């Protein structure tokens, strides 16, 4: 054996407007309302519409200029570590790591300071459709269906209009009479109160086709009593007809909250005027301060009723998600950002994933699709299983999905408080049993937790950090080839029936997230699955990669390179 080591169509606002209309994400408006968008800004807008979510090219950071004297708010230790001297010394530029940390903190503060706009209204008036339109997230936005009570928790979407960046909060339908027969009405009202408490403005959505409704007046009275200083913008949704939109909106002047804006969440007509009125009073955040600040995306997935939402509430230390014993309580993917030390984590709670054969096309189908999308955009996935019931075949299928997506993973065996006798032996047996049933991801760390009793939940972020670090790890080519040489010396590739034997030449890491190693051989067909698993296990034993998948790409090479 030779072995050599080398190195969407958008409608216009109104037929009566003669001026040409400009559009962004389907939000149309007359061109006379504001100056034309520059070419570079318009290109960024159209790129966001194609991608389904806001995108922006952030200008580079300006070079830091040394200050002549420390600011009044800075401490003495920030200027010098030694005793004060009479001779002024030249300012020393900070190390790159410190400068990067300050920039991350600055961007994190700006992200947290984005103005919040709450979208409220009675059930089934098209709030989620309007939020998807304004945020440009129809493909991966809020679930929309012609069923009352689809939205329950509050969901956040980033949006931008005329250079103003803000966050939209979609809420469930507000009903103040619990005898209406709908479930989770008190919980939905509590979530809406939290959104209104964070908001800098509120959009009240009413149904233009159905006309004035007493519930609309109840919501306006509630806002005036509980949030009197909150500016209100009235959106009359479902005004698809340009001729009848004005008469449909005129009926809602009686609410006394200002001009009613006729809009169509489906077609996008009238949304430009609505946004012009909305962003007038919102604070501006510089575009360069809006971007990725090193936040780790963590998706929480699992079967229904294993405690995902309870875990989210414990990690955020709040009632962020509605929790109940009813399967399918969580529907949309719920994002919440927490900060532990200097690291930020975006936790994504998802709907429970049932067997494919048990899911019919409809609301649950889109719920599961949102859960799969959360896995794809996550840096690390928390797979929550029920330790009392044990890992099931459905848990194994979810683990296979995580493996196929190449994501880092931590297995959390929840409901440890339900186990009767707990000692070191039962703890180790439960961990071993969970690993055996989820053998498809043997590299994932297993931790037994109780979200209800808050047992070992503080270890979750440290486990995520370790898994993400291995997921982003890069190993030198020399180290990889040393491991490859030892693996071949211990176990040579077997020969096939034609007496042809596989030859391994060298390997190198070609990418991260997940770590991917290309192994160059004479013929990939000569290496069986058993030998490939042996090589992967050898790399793991020598290099670790715990918590992260490791991919080996077997590449054929005509002949071995000449040794130097």
mmCIF file of C-alpha atoms in Angstrom, residues 34-346:
data_model
loop_
_atom_site.group_PDB
_atom_site.id
_atom_site.type_symbol
_atom_site.label_atom_id
_atom_site.label_comp_id
_atom_site.label_asym_id
_atom_site.label_seq_id
_atom_site.Cartn_x
_atom_site.Cartn_y
_atom_site.Cartn_z
ATOM 1 C CA UNK A 34 -41.352 60.905 -0.688
ATOM 2 C CA UNK A 35 -38.204 61.237 -2.867
ATOM 3 C CA UNK A 36 -37.211 58.314 -5.041
ATOM 4 C CA UNK A 37 -35.087 55.585 -3.487
ATOM 5 C CA UNK A 38 -31.432 55.615 -4.657
ATOM 6 C CA UNK A 39 -30.363 52.831 -6.952
ATOM 7 C CA UNK A 40 -28.191 51.100 -4.341
ATOM 8 C CA UNK A 41 -30.973 51.217 -1.761
ATOM 9 C CA UNK A 42 -33.544 49.920 -4.212
ATOM 10 C CA UNK A 43 -31.260 47.006 -5.102
ATOM 11 C CA UNK A 44 -30.995 46.106 -1.444
ATOM 12 C CA UNK A 45 -34.785 46.260 -1.174
ATOM 13 C CA UNK A 46 -35.326 43.969 -4.114
ATOM 14 C CA UNK A 47 -32.711 41.548 -2.751
ATOM 15 C CA UNK A 48 -34.646 41.393 0.496
ATOM 16 C CA UNK A 49 -37.886 40.631 -1.278
ATOM 17 C CA UNK A 50 -36.297 37.759 -3.188
ATOM 18 C CA UNK A 51 -34.729 36.245 -0.124
ATOM 19 C CA UNK A 52 -37.892 36.462 1.986
ATOM 20 C CA UNK A 53 -36.219 38.297 4.846
ATOM 21 C CA UNK A 54 -34.373 41.616 5.323
ATOM 22 C CA UNK A 55 -30.819 41.758 4.008
ATOM 23 C CA UNK A 56 -28.406 44.648 4.104
ATOM 24 C CA UNK A 57 -24.866 45.392 3.008
ATOM 25 C CA UNK A 58 -23.251 46.950 6.054
ATOM 26 C CA UNK A 59 -20.508 49.419 5.405
ATOM 27 C CA UNK A 60 -17.148 48.719 6.958
ATOM 28 C CA UNK A 61 -16.270 50.133 10.356
ATOM 29 C CA UNK A 62 -14.418 53.469 10.208
ATOM 30 C CA UNK A 63 -10.854 53.322 11.498
ATOM 31 C CA UNK A 64 -10.557 54.110 15.170
ATOM 32 C CA UNK A 65 -8.877 57.432 15.954
ATOM 33 C CA UNK A 66 -6.974 57.717 19.259
ATOM 34 C CA UNK A 67 -8.607 60.119 21.678
ATOM 35 C CA UNK A 68 -6.610 62.954 23.137
ATOM 36 C CA UNK A 69 -8.123 62.491 26.599
ATOM 37 C CA UNK A 70 -10.405 59.925 28.229
ATOM 38 C CA UNK A 71 -14.105 60.664 28.255
ATOM 39 C CA UNK A 72 -15.833 61.690 31.432
ATOM 40 C CA UNK A 73 -17.645 58.390 31.736
ATOM 41 C CA UNK A 74 -14.555 56.189 31.318
ATOM 42 C CA UNK A 75 -12.710 54.712 34.271
ATOM 43 C CA UNK A 76 -9.042 55.243 35.074
ATOM 44 C CA UNK A 77 -8.270 51.575 34.540
ATOM 45 C CA UNK A 78 -9.456 51.888 30.958
ATOM 46 C CA UNK A 79 -6.691 54.442 30.295
ATOM 47 C CA UNK A 80 -3.713 52.921 32.064
ATOM 48 C CA UNK A 81 -2.980 49.944 34.254
ATOM 49 C CA UNK A 82 -0.050 51.602 36.049
ATOM 50 C CA UNK A 83 0.199 54.637 38.345
ATOM 51 C CA UNK A 84 -0.404 58.073 36.833
ATOM 52 C CA UNK A 85 2.641 59.843 35.394
ATOM 53 C CA UNK A 86 3.319 63.498 34.723
ATOM 54 C CA UNK A 87 4.397 62.882 31.126
ATOM 55 C CA UNK A 88 1.434 62.191 28.854
ATOM 56 C CA UNK A 89 1.876 59.033 26.825
ATOM 57 C CA UNK A 90 0.583 58.445 23.323
ATOM 58 C CA UNK A 91 -2.664 56.531 23.161
ATOM 59 C CA UNK A 92 -2.062 52.845 22.462
ATOM 60 C CA UNK A 93 -4.584 51.242 20.104
ATOM 61 C CA UNK A 94 -6.502 48.417 21.777
ATOM 62 C CA UNK A 95 -5.949 44.851 20.641
ATOM 63 C CA UNK A 96 -8.224 43.619 17.849
ATOM 64 C CA UNK A 97 -10.095 41.322 20.200
ATOM 65 C CA UNK A 98 -11.049 44.185 22.514
ATOM 66 C CA UNK A 99 -12.128 46.372 19.590
ATOM 67 C CA UNK A 100 -14.208 43.542 18.163
ATOM 68 C CA UNK A 101 -15.817 42.987 21.561
ATOM 69 C CA UNK A 102 -16.773 46.672 21.776
ATOM 70 C CA UNK A 103 -18.257 46.583 18.294
ATOM 71 C CA UNK A 104 -20.273 43.493 19.207
ATOM 72 C CA UNK A 105 -21.577 45.207 22.334
ATOM 73 C CA UNK A 106 -22.474 48.292 20.324
ATOM 74 C CA UNK A 107 -24.381 46.278 17.743
ATOM 75 C CA UNK A 108 -26.073 44.220 20.448
ATOM 76 C CA UNK A 109 -27.261 47.396 22.176
ATOM 77 C CA UNK A 110 -28.549 48.753 18.867
ATOM 78 C CA UNK A 111 -30.339 45.511 18.103
ATOM 79 C CA UNK A 112 -32.014 45.533 21.503
ATOM 80 C CA UNK A 113 -32.943 49.217 21.006
ATOM 81 C CA UNK A 114 -34.790 48.663 17.728
ATOM 82 C CA UNK A 115 -38.265 50.169 18.080
ATOM 83 C CA UNK A 116 -41.028 47.611 18.479
ATOM 84 C CA UNK A 117 -44.367 47.899 16.692
ATOM 85 C CA UNK A 118 -47.147 45.722 18.107
ATOM 86 C CA UNK A 119 -49.865 44.479 15.752
ATOM 87 C CA UNK A 120 -53.145 43.779 17.565
ATOM 88 C CA UNK A 121 -56.750 43.143 16.637
ATOM 89 C CA UNK A 122 -59.630 40.768 17.104
ATOM 90 C CA UNK A 123 -59.363 37.187 15.772
ATOM 91 C CA UNK A 124 -59.221 36.508 12.039
ATOM 92 C CA UNK A 125 -58.789 40.049 10.733
ATOM 93 C CA UNK A 126 -55.530 39.218 8.910
ATOM 94 C CA UNK A 127 -52.902 40.368 11.411
ATOM 95 C CA UNK A 128 -50.390 37.629 10.523
ATOM 96 C CA UNK A 129 -50.909 38.181 6.791
ATOM 97 C CA UNK A 130 -50.242 41.898 7.217
ATOM 98 C CA UNK A 131 -47.135 41.211 9.340
ATOM 99 C CA UNK A 132 -45.792 38.847 6.682
ATOM 100 C CA UNK A 133 -46.417 41.530 4.054
ATOM 101 C CA UNK A 134 -44.746 44.352 5.990
ATOM 102 C CA UNK A 135 -41.755 42.173 6.978
ATOM 103 C CA UNK A 136 -41.434 40.436 3.607
ATOM 104 C CA UNK A 137 -41.534 36.954 5.177
ATOM 105 C CA UNK A 138 -44.333 35.188 3.331
ATOM 106 C CA UNK A 139 -42.214 32.074 2.712
ATOM 107 C CA UNK A 140 -41.028 31.587 6.300
ATOM 108 C CA UNK A 141 -43.224 33.983 8.254
ATOM 109 C CA UNK A 142 -46.173 33.514 10.546
ATOM 110 C CA UNK A 143 -48.606 30.670 9.843
ATOM 111 C CA UNK A 144 -51.742 31.926 8.117
ATOM 112 C CA UNK A 145 -54.970 29.944 7.826
ATOM 113 C CA UNK A 146 -58.678 30.696 7.653
ATOM 114 C CA UNK A 147 -59.154 29.367 11.173
ATOM 115 C CA UNK A 148 -59.809 31.455 14.272
ATOM 116 C CA UNK A 149 -57.019 31.375 16.866
ATOM 117 C CA UNK A 150 -54.063 30.239 14.737
ATOM 118 C CA UNK A 151 -51.647 32.700 16.393
ATOM 119 C CA UNK A 152 -51.264 32.285 20.149
ATOM 120 C CA UNK A 153 -47.784 33.398 21.198
ATOM 121 C CA UNK A 154 -46.210 36.659 20.135
ATOM 122 C CA UNK A 155 -43.713 36.376 17.286
ATOM 123 C CA UNK A 156 -41.119 38.951 16.218
ATOM 124 C CA UNK A 157 -40.147 39.914 12.659
ATOM 125 C CA UNK A 158 -37.498 42.432 11.597
ATOM 126 C CA UNK A 159 -38.611 45.023 9.056
ATOM 127 C CA UNK A 160 -37.445 48.246 7.397
ATOM 128 C CA UNK A 161 -39.124 51.109 5.598
ATOM 129 C CA UNK A 162 -37.567 54.324 4.275
ATOM 130 C CA UNK A 163 -34.371 53.637 6.200
ATOM 131 C CA UNK A 164 -36.171 53.058 9.509
ATOM 132 C CA UNK A 165 -35.431 49.657 11.053
ATOM 133 C CA UNK A 166 -37.909 48.242 13.542
ATOM 134 C CA UNK A 167 -39.423 45.002 14.823
ATOM 135 C CA UNK A 168 -42.991 43.857 14.221
ATOM 136 C CA UNK A 169 -44.703 41.794 16.913
ATOM 137 C CA UNK A 170 -47.551 39.588 15.782
ATOM 138 C CA UNK A 171 -50.048 38.762 18.530
ATOM 139 C CA UNK A 172 -53.073 36.532 18.916
ATOM 140 C CA UNK A 173 -56.622 37.732 18.482
ATOM 141 C CA UNK A 174 -57.824 39.788 21.457
ATOM 142 C CA UNK A 175 -61.165 38.798 22.973
ATOM 143 C CA UNK A 176 -62.111 40.156 26.400
ATOM 144 C CA UNK A 177 -65.045 37.821 26.972
ATOM 145 C CA UNK A 178 -63.851 34.358 28.027
ATOM 146 C CA UNK A 179 -67.272 32.876 27.237
ATOM 147 C CA UNK A 180 -66.621 33.038 23.489
ATOM 148 C CA UNK A 181 -65.567 29.370 23.463
ATOM 149 C CA UNK A 182 -61.987 29.952 22.297
ATOM 150 C CA UNK A 183 -59.092 28.373 24.184
ATOM 151 C CA UNK A 184 -56.081 30.149 25.692
ATOM 152 C CA UNK A 185 -57.843 33.545 25.741
ATOM 153 C CA UNK A 186 -56.258 34.708 29.052
ATOM 154 C CA UNK A 187 -52.822 33.541 27.895
ATOM 155 C CA UNK A 188 -53.190 35.325 24.550
ATOM 156 C CA UNK A 189 -54.172 38.547 26.324
ATOM 157 C CA UNK A 190 -51.149 38.233 28.610
ATOM 158 C CA UNK A 191 -48.843 37.816 25.594
ATOM 159 C CA UNK A 192 -50.420 40.860 23.927
ATOM 160 C CA UNK A 193 -49.901 42.936 27.087
ATOM 161 C CA UNK A 194 -46.201 42.074 27.063
ATOM 162 C CA UNK A 195 -45.919 43.088 23.402
ATOM 163 C CA UNK A 196 -47.708 46.378 24.047
ATOM 164 C CA UNK A 197 -45.472 47.065 27.035
ATOM 165 C CA UNK A 198 -42.403 46.785 24.784
ATOM 166 C CA UNK A 199 -43.908 48.709 21.860
ATOM 167 C CA UNK A 200 -43.132 52.228 20.672
ATOM 168 C CA UNK A 201 -46.257 52.174 18.475
ATOM 169 C CA UNK A 202 -49.236 49.928 17.828
ATOM 170 C CA UNK A 203 -51.098 48.987 14.662
ATOM 171 C CA UNK A 204 -54.746 48.086 15.232
ATOM 172 C CA UNK A 205 -55.991 45.841 12.423
ATOM 173 C CA UNK A 206 -59.701 45.722 11.581
ATOM 174 C CA UNK A 207 -61.651 43.855 8.896
ATOM 175 C CA UNK A 208 -62.802 46.111 6.059
ATOM 176 C CA UNK A 209 -64.986 43.432 4.491
ATOM 177 C CA UNK A 210 -66.870 42.627 7.711
ATOM 178 C CA UNK A 211 -67.169 46.291 8.702
ATOM 179 C CA UNK A 212 -67.323 47.834 12.159
ATOM 180 C CA UNK A 213 -67.398 45.363 15.051
ATOM 181 C CA UNK A 214 -67.933 45.991 18.796
ATOM 182 C CA UNK A 215 -64.728 44.033 19.513
ATOM 183 C CA UNK A 216 -62.754 46.683 17.608
ATOM 184 C CA UNK A 217 -64.138 49.362 19.903
ATOM 185 C CA UNK A 218 -63.294 47.202 22.942
ATOM 186 C CA UNK A 219 -59.675 46.977 21.817
ATOM 187 C CA UNK A 220 -59.420 50.742 21.300
ATOM 188 C CA UNK A 221 -60.895 51.394 24.760
ATOM 189 C CA UNK A 222 -58.438 48.874 26.233
ATOM 190 C CA UNK A 223 -55.485 50.644 24.603
ATOM 191 C CA UNK A 224 -56.630 54.069 25.774
ATOM 192 C CA UNK A 225 -57.089 52.835 29.339
ATOM 193 C CA UNK A 226 -53.978 50.662 29.697
ATOM 194 C CA UNK A 227 -51.537 52.347 27.273
ATOM 195 C CA UNK A 228 -52.695 55.968 26.875
ATOM 196 C CA UNK A 229 -49.333 57.263 25.556
ATOM 197 C CA UNK A 230 -48.957 54.633 22.839
ATOM 198 C CA UNK A 231 -49.518 56.078 19.326
ATOM 199 C CA UNK A 232 -52.151 54.129 17.394
ATOM 200 C CA UNK A 233 -52.235 53.518 13.648
ATOM 201 C CA UNK A 234 -55.444 52.039 12.251
ATOM 202 C CA UNK A 235 -55.112 49.531 9.375
ATOM 203 C CA UNK A 236 -58.331 48.505 7.592
ATOM 204 C CA UNK A 237 -57.338 45.133 6.123
ATOM 205 C CA UNK A 238 -58.964 43.091 3.342
ATOM 206 C CA UNK A 239 -59.577 46.145 1.148
ATOM 207 C CA UNK A 240 -58.681 44.430 -2.112
ATOM 208 C CA UNK A 241 -61.044 46.540 -4.215
ATOM 209 C CA UNK A 242 -59.530 49.904 -5.146
ATOM 210 C CA UNK A 243 -62.952 51.417 -5.832
ATOM 211 C CA UNK A 244 -64.561 50.323 -2.554
ATOM 212 C CA UNK A 245 -61.533 50.699 -0.255
ATOM 213 C CA UNK A 246 -62.244 54.351 0.607
ATOM 214 C CA UNK A 247 -65.848 53.634 1.598
ATOM 215 C CA UNK A 248 -64.794 50.544 3.572
ATOM 216 C CA UNK A 249 -62.247 52.556 5.552
ATOM 217 C CA UNK A 250 -64.569 55.529 6.151
ATOM 218 C CA UNK A 251 -66.737 53.422 8.437
ATOM 219 C CA UNK A 252 -63.912 53.215 11.014
ATOM 220 C CA UNK A 253 -63.523 56.955 11.592
ATOM 221 C CA UNK A 254 -65.979 56.386 14.442
ATOM 222 C CA UNK A 255 -63.256 54.634 16.454
ATOM 223 C CA UNK A 256 -61.615 58.011 16.981
ATOM 224 C CA UNK A 257 -57.982 56.968 16.529
ATOM 225 C CA UNK A 258 -57.168 59.019 13.455
ATOM 226 C CA UNK A 259 -57.198 58.234 9.764
ATOM 227 C CA UNK A 260 -58.061 54.629 8.861
ATOM 228 C CA UNK A 261 -55.654 53.333 6.198
ATOM 229 C CA UNK A 262 -57.196 50.867 3.707
ATOM 230 C CA UNK A 263 -54.704 48.073 2.998
ATOM 231 C CA UNK A 264 -54.574 44.565 1.621
ATOM 232 C CA UNK A 265 -52.238 42.177 3.399
ATOM 233 C CA UNK A 266 -52.540 39.694 0.527
ATOM 234 C CA UNK A 267 -51.971 42.081 -2.400
ATOM 235 C CA UNK A 268 -49.923 44.742 -0.633
ATOM 236 C CA UNK A 269 -52.017 47.680 -1.825
ATOM 237 C CA UNK A 270 -52.060 50.686 0.490
ATOM 238 C CA UNK A 271 -49.301 49.393 2.749
ATOM 239 C CA UNK A 272 -46.867 52.085 1.606
ATOM 240 C CA UNK A 273 -49.094 54.860 2.943
ATOM 241 C CA UNK A 274 -49.617 52.909 6.157
ATOM 242 C CA UNK A 275 -45.866 52.543 6.662
ATOM 243 C CA UNK A 276 -45.214 56.222 5.913
ATOM 244 C CA UNK A 277 -47.619 57.163 8.686
ATOM 245 C CA UNK A 278 -46.238 54.504 11.033
ATOM 246 C CA UNK A 279 -42.508 55.247 10.840
ATOM 247 C CA UNK A 280 -42.875 59.026 11.261
ATOM 248 C CA UNK A 281 -42.718 58.729 15.028
ATOM 249 C CA UNK A 282 -40.257 55.832 15.315
ATOM 250 C CA UNK A 283 -36.653 56.460 16.409
ATOM 251 C CA UNK A 284 -33.921 55.918 13.830
ATOM 252 C CA UNK A 285 -31.182 53.314 14.256
ATOM 253 C CA UNK A 286 -28.093 53.731 12.014
ATOM 254 C CA UNK A 287 -27.943 50.989 9.343
ATOM 255 C CA UNK A 288 -24.350 50.119 10.213
ATOM 256 C CA UNK A 289 -25.452 49.236 13.738
ATOM 257 C CA UNK A 290 -27.999 46.694 12.505
ATOM 258 C CA UNK A 291 -26.457 43.318 11.691
ATOM 259 C CA UNK A 292 -25.135 40.052 13.011
ATOM 260 C CA UNK A 293 -23.602 40.511 16.458
ATOM 261 C CA UNK A 294 -22.287 36.984 16.983
ATOM 262 C CA UNK A 295 -25.563 35.608 18.322
ATOM 263 C CA UNK A 296 -25.771 31.805 18.491
ATOM 264 C CA UNK A 297 -29.057 30.456 17.110
ATOM 265 C CA UNK A 298 -30.389 27.566 19.199
ATOM 266 C CA UNK A 299 -33.440 25.606 18.015
ATOM 267 C CA UNK A 300 -35.473 23.646 20.575
ATOM 268 C CA UNK A 301 -37.119 20.664 18.852
ATOM 269 C CA UNK A 302 -38.783 17.417 19.838
ATOM 270 C CA UNK A 303 -42.063 15.535 19.942
ATOM 271 C CA UNK A 304 -45.235 17.216 21.265
ATOM 272 C CA UNK A 305 -45.532 17.631 25.023
ATOM 273 C CA UNK A 306 -41.923 16.900 25.985
ATOM 274 C CA UNK A 307 -41.451 20.312 27.666
ATOM 275 C CA UNK A 308 -39.927 22.504 24.951
ATOM 276 C CA UNK A 309 -41.905 25.640 25.815
ATOM 277 C CA UNK A 310 -41.337 25.110 29.536
ATOM 278 C CA UNK A 311 -37.609 24.910 28.847
ATOM 279 C CA UNK A 312 -37.787 28.153 26.851
ATOM 280 C CA UNK A 313 -39.550 29.909 29.732
ATOM 281 C CA UNK A 314 -36.937 28.655 32.193
ATOM 282 C CA UNK A 315 -33.996 29.736 30.025
ATOM 283 C CA UNK A 316 -35.516 33.177 29.431
ATOM 284 C CA UNK A 317 -36.745 33.436 33.035
ATOM 285 C CA UNK A 318 -40.153 34.634 31.808
ATOM 286 C CA UNK A 319 -43.512 33.376 30.547
ATOM 287 C CA UNK A 320 -42.358 33.752 26.960
ATOM 288 C CA UNK A 321 -44.436 30.892 25.540
ATOM 289 C CA UNK A 322 -47.864 29.549 26.429
ATOM 290 C CA UNK A 323 -47.525 26.235 28.266
ATOM 291 C CA UNK A 324 -50.276 23.642 28.683
ATOM 292 C CA UNK A 325 -50.843 19.885 28.685
ATOM 293 C CA UNK A 326 -52.641 20.141 25.330
ATOM 294 C CA UNK A 327 -50.454 18.796 22.494
ATOM 295 C CA UNK A 328 -49.862 21.352 19.760
ATOM 296 C CA UNK A 329 -50.081 24.424 21.981
ATOM 297 C CA UNK A 330 -47.072 26.014 20.254
ATOM 298 C CA UNK A 331 -47.622 26.653 16.552
ATOM 299 C CA UNK A 332 -45.300 29.313 15.168
ATOM 300 C CA UNK A 333 -41.572 29.256 15.793
ATOM 301 C CA UNK A 334 -40.953 31.596 18.741
ATOM 302 C CA UNK A 335 -37.675 33.524 18.886
ATOM 303 C CA UNK A 336 -36.289 34.976 22.097
ATOM 304 C CA UNK A 337 -32.798 36.366 22.703
ATOM 305 C CA UNK A 338 -30.983 35.970 26.017
ATOM 306 C CA UNK A 339 -27.529 37.066 27.132
ATOM 307 C CA UNK A 340 -25.279 34.907 29.329
ATOM 308 C CA UNK A 341 -22.069 36.702 30.188
ATOM 309 C CA UNK A 342 -21.042 38.414 26.952
ATOM 310 C CA UNK A 343 -22.600 35.815 24.636
ATOM 311 C CA UNK A 344 -26.061 36.217 23.130
ATOM 312 C CA UNK A 345 -28.290 33.257 22.266
ATOM 313 C CA UNK A 346 -31.396 33.326 20.114
#
